[in-house]
CSV table of C-alpha atoms in Angstrom, one decimal:
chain,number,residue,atom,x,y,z
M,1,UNK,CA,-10.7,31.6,15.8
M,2,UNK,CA,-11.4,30.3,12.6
M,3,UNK,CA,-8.4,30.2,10.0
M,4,UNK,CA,-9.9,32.7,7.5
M,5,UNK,CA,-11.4,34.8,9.9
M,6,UNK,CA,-7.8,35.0,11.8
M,7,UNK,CA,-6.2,35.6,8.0
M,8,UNK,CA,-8.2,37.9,7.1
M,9,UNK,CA,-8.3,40.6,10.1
M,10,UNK,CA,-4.1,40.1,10.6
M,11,UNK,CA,-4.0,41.1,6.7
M,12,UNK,CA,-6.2,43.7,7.0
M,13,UNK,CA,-4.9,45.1,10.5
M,14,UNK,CA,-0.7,44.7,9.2
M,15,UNK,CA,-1.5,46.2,5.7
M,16,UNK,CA,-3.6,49.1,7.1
M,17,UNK,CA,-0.6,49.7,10.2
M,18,UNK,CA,2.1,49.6,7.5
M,19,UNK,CA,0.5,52.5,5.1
M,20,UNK,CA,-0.2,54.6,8.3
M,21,UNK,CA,3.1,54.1,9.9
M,22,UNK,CA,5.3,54.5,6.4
M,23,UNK,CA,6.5,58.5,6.6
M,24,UNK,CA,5.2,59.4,9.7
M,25,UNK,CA,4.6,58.0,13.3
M,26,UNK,CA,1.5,55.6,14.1
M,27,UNK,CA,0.8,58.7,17.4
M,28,UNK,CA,-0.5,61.1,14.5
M,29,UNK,CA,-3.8,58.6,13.9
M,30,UNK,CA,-4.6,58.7,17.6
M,31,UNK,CA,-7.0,61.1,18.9
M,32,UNK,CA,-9.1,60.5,21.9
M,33,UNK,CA,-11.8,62.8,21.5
M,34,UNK,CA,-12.0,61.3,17.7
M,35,UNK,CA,-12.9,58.2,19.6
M,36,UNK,CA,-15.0,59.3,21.8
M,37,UNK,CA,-17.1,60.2,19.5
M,38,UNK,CA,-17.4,57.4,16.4
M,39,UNK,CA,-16.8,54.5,19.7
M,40,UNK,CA,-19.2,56.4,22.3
M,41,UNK,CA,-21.7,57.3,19.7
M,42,UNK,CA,-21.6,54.1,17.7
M,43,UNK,CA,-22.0,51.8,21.3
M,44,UNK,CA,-25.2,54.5,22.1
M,45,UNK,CA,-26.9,54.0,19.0
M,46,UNK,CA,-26.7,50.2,18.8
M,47,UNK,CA,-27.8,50.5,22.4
M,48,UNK,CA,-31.2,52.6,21.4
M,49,UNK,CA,-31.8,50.2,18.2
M,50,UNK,CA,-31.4,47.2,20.4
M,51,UNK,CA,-32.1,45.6,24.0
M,52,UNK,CA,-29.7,45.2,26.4
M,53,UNK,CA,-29.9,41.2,25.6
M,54,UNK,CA,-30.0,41.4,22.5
M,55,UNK,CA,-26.4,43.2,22.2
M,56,UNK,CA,-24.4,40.7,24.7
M,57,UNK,CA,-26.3,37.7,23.1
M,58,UNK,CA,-24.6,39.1,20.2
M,59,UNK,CA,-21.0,39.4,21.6
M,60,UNK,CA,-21.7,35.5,22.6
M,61,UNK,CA,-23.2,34.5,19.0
M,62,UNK,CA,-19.7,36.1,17.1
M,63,UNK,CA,-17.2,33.8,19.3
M,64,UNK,CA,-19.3,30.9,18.4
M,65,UNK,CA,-19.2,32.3,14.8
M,66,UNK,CA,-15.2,32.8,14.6
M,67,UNK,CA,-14.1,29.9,16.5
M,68,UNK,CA,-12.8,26.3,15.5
M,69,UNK,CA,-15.8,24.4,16.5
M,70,UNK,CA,-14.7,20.9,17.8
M,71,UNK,CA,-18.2,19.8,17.4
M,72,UNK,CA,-18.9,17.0,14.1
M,73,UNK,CA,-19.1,19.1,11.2
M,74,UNK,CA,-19.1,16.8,7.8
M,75,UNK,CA,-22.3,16.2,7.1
M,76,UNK,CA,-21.3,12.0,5.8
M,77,UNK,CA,-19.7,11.8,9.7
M,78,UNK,CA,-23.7,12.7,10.8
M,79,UNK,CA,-24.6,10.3,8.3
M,80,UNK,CA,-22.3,7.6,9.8
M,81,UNK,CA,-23.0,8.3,13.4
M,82,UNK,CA,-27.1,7.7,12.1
M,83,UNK,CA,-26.5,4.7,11.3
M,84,UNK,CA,-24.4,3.6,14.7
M,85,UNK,CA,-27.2,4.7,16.8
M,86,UNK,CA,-29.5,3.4,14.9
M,87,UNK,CA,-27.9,-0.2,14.6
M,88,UNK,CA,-27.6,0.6,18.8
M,89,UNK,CA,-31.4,1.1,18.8
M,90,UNK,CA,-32.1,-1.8,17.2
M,91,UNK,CA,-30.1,-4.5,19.3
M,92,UNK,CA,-30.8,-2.6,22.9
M,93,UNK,CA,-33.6,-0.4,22.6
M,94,UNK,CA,-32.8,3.7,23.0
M,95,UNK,CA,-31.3,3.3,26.6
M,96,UNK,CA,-28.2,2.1,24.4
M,97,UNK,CA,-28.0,5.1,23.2
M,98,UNK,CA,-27.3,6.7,26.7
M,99,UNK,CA,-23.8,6.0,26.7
M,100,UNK,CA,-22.8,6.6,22.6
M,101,UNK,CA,-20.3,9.8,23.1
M,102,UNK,CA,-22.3,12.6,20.6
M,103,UNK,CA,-20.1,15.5,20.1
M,104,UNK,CA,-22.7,17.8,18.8
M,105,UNK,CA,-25.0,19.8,21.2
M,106,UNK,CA,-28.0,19.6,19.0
M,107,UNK,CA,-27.8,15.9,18.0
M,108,UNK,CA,-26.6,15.6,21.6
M,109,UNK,CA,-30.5,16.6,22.7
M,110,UNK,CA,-32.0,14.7,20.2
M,111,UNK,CA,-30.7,11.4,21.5
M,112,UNK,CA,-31.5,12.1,24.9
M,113,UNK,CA,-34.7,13.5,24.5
M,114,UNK,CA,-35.3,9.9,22.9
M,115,UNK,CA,-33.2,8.0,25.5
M,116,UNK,CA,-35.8,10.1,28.6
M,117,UNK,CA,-39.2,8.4,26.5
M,118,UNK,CA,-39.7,10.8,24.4
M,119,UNK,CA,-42.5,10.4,21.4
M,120,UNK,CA,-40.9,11.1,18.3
M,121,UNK,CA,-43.2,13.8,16.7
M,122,UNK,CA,-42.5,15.5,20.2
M,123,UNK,CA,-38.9,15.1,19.8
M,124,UNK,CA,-39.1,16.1,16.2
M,125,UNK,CA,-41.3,19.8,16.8
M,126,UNK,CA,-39.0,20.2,20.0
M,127,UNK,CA,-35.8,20.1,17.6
M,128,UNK,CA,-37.6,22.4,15.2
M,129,UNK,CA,-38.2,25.0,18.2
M,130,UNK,CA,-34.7,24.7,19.0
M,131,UNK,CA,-33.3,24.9,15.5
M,132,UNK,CA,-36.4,28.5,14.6
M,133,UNK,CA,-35.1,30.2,18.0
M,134,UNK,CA,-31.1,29.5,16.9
M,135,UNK,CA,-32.8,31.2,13.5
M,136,UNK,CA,-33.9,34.3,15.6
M,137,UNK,CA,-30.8,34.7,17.4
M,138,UNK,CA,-28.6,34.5,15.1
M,139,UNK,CA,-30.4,36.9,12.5
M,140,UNK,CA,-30.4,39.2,15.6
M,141,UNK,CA,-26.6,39.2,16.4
M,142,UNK,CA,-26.1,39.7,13.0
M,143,UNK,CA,-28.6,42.4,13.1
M,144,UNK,CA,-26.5,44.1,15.9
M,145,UNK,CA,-23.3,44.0,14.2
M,146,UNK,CA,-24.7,45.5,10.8
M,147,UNK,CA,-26.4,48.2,13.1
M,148,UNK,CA,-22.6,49.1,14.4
M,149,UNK,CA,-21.3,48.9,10.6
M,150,UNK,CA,-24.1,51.7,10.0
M,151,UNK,CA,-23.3,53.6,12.7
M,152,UNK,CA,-19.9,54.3,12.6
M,153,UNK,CA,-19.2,55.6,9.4
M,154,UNK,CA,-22.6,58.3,10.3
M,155,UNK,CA,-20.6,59.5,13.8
M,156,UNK,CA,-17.5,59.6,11.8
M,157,UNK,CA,-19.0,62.1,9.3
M,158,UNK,CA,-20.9,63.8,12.7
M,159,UNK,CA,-17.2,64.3,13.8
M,160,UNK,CA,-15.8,65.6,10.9
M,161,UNK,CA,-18.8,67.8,11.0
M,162,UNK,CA,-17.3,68.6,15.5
M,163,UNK,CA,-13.9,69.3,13.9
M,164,UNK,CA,-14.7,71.4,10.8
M,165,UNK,CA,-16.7,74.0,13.3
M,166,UNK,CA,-14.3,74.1,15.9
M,167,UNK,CA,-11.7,74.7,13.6
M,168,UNK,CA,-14.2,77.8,11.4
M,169,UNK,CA,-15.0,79.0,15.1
M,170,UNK,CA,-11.2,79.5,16.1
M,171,UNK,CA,-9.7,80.5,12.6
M,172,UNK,CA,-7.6,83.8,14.5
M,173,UNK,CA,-5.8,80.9,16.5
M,174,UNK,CA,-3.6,79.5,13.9
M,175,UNK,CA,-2.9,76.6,17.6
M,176,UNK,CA,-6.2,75.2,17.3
M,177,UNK,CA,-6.9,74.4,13.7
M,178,UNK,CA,-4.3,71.3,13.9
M,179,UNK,CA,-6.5,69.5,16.6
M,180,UNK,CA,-9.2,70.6,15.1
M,181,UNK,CA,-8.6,69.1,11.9
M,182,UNK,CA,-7.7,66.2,13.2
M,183,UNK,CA,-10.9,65.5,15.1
M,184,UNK,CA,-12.2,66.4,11.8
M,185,UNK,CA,-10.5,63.4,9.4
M,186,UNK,CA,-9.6,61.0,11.8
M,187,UNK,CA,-13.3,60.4,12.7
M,188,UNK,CA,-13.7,59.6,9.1
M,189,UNK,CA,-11.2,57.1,9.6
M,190,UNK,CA,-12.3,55.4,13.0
M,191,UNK,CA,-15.7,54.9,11.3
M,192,UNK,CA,-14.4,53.6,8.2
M,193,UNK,CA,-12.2,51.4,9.8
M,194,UNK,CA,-15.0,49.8,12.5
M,195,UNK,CA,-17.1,49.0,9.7
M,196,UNK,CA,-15.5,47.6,7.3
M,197,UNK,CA,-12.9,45.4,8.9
M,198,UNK,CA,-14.5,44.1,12.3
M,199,UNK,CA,-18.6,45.4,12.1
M,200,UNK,CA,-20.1,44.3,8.8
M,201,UNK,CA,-17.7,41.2,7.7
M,202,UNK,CA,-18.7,40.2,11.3
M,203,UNK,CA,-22.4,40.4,10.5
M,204,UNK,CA,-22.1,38.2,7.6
M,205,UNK,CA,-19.6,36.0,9.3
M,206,UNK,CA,-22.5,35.3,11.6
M,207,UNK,CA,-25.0,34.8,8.7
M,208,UNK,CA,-23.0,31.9,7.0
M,209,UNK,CA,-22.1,30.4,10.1
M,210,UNK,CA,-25.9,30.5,11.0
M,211,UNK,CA,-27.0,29.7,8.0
M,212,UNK,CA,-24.5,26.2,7.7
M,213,UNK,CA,-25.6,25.5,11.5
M,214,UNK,CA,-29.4,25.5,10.2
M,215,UNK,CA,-28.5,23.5,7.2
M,216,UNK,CA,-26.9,21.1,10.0
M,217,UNK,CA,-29.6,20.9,12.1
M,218,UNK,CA,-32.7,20.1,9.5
M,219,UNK,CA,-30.4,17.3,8.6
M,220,UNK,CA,-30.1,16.4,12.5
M,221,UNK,CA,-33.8,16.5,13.0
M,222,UNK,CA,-34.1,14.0,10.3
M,223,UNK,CA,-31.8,11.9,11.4
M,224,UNK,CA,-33.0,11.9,15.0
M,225,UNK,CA,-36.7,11.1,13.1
M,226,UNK,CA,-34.9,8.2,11.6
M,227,UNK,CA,-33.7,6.6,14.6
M,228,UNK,CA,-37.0,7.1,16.7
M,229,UNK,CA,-38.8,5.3,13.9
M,230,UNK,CA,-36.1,2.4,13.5
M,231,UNK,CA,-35.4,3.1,9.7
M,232,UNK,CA,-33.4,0.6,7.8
M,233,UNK,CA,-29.6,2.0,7.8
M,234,UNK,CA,-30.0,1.7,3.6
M,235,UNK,CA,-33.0,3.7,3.9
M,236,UNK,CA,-31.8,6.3,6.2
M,237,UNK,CA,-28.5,7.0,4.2
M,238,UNK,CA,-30.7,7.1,1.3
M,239,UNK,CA,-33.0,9.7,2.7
M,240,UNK,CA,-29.9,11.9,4.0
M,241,UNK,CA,-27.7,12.0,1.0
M,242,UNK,CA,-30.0,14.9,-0.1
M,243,UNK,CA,-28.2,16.8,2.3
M,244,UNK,CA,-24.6,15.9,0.9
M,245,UNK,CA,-26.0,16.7,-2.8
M,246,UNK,CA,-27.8,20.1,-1.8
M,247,UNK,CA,-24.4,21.0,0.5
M,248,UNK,CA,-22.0,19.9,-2.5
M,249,UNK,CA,-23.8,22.3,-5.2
M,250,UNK,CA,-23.9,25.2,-2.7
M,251,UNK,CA,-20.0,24.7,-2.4
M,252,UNK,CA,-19.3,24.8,-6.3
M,253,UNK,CA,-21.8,27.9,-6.2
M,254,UNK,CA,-20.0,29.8,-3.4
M,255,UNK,CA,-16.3,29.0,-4.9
């Protein structure tokens, strides 16, 4: 899991715990059928807005999202491995390029594609495929997660709504309004708590992840087109040093 994203949900869950738990005992913020509810309603509704797929593909998309990736991410490293392979083109031919270790997937399929014969607009519209369907998936996941940030707050006010008439509809028992009112605020509080601290900072956890991998892989595709067409290593760096200007000013922006 990524640093921030590991930060972040510690501080949120340890901060949260600590108000809870200061004067009173962590059992009074556990109710089962207040979880039923916001967890077994939330899970349905996501179900009906999306296909089955579509909800696992999601689970899948948010570990790649959170997690360390070991894969080359500095965009000057893609820049220098360019110019290896294409140096390595130049003196063997592509079948060189068979045995260069790549550790990223994308640029990974590029060179083979390239090493198996490939022509290069082929590999190029190939990579673009690959890079619009990463687009799709990614917006979808994200898509899933937002759905369950919407969700749970709505069956959290649906069981306040369970609690508040259980309790009116027993008001002679003075036994049943405590569990009743319990349903009643503790829903509030399940689907409060699922949305804004795991469901929507996941969705746009997964949309700046998606969108950096994108970024990544238009400057791939380029690359990849650089080294099918034998481009002078000057020339190439030239070319991709857009990409380290555009990335740099989108930095400043976000800080």
């Amino acid at each position: 899991m990524s640093f921030s994203t590991l930060i972040g949900l510690l501080a949120g869950i340890v901060i949260i715990t600590m108000a809870m738990s200061s004067g009173s005992s962590l059992n009074l913020f556990f109710n089962i059928p207040g979880l039923m509810i916001v967890v077994g309603g939330t899970l349905a509704a996501t179900m009906i807005r999306f296909s089955m797929a579509d909800s696992f593909a999601a689970i899948g998309v948010s570990f790649k999202a959170v997690k360390i990736r070991s894969e080359t991410r500095d965009l000057s490293d893609l820049i220098d491995l360019t110019e290896d392979l294409i140096r390595l083109s130049r003196k063997g031919g592509m079948l060189a390029l068979e045995n260069k270790e790549i550790d990223n997937a994308f640029y990974q399929d590029g060179v083979r594609m390239l090493v198996d014969g490939y022509d290069a607009d082929l590999v190029q519209k190939t990579l673009k495929e690959k890079s619009s369907l990463f687009n799709e998936v990614a917006e979808t996941s994200s898509g899933v997660f937002r759905a369950i940030g919407e969700a749970a707050p709505a069956f959290g006010m649906i069981g306040t709504l369970v609690g508040l008439i259980q309790m009116l509809a027993y008001l002679s028992d003075p036994e049943t309004i405590g569990p009743a009112m319990a349903v009643a605020l503790l829903t509030t509080l399940y689907g409060a708590l699922i949305a804004n601290l795991f469901a929507l900072p996941m969705a746009d956890k997964i949309e700046s992840w998606a969108h950096d991998e994108s970024y990544r892989q238009h400057m791939i595709i380029d690359a990849i087109n650089c080294i099918a067409n034998g481009v002078n290593p000057a020339i190439m760096r030239d070319l991709l040093h857009s990409y380290l200007e555009a990335g740099a000013s989108k930095k400043v922006e976000n800080a």
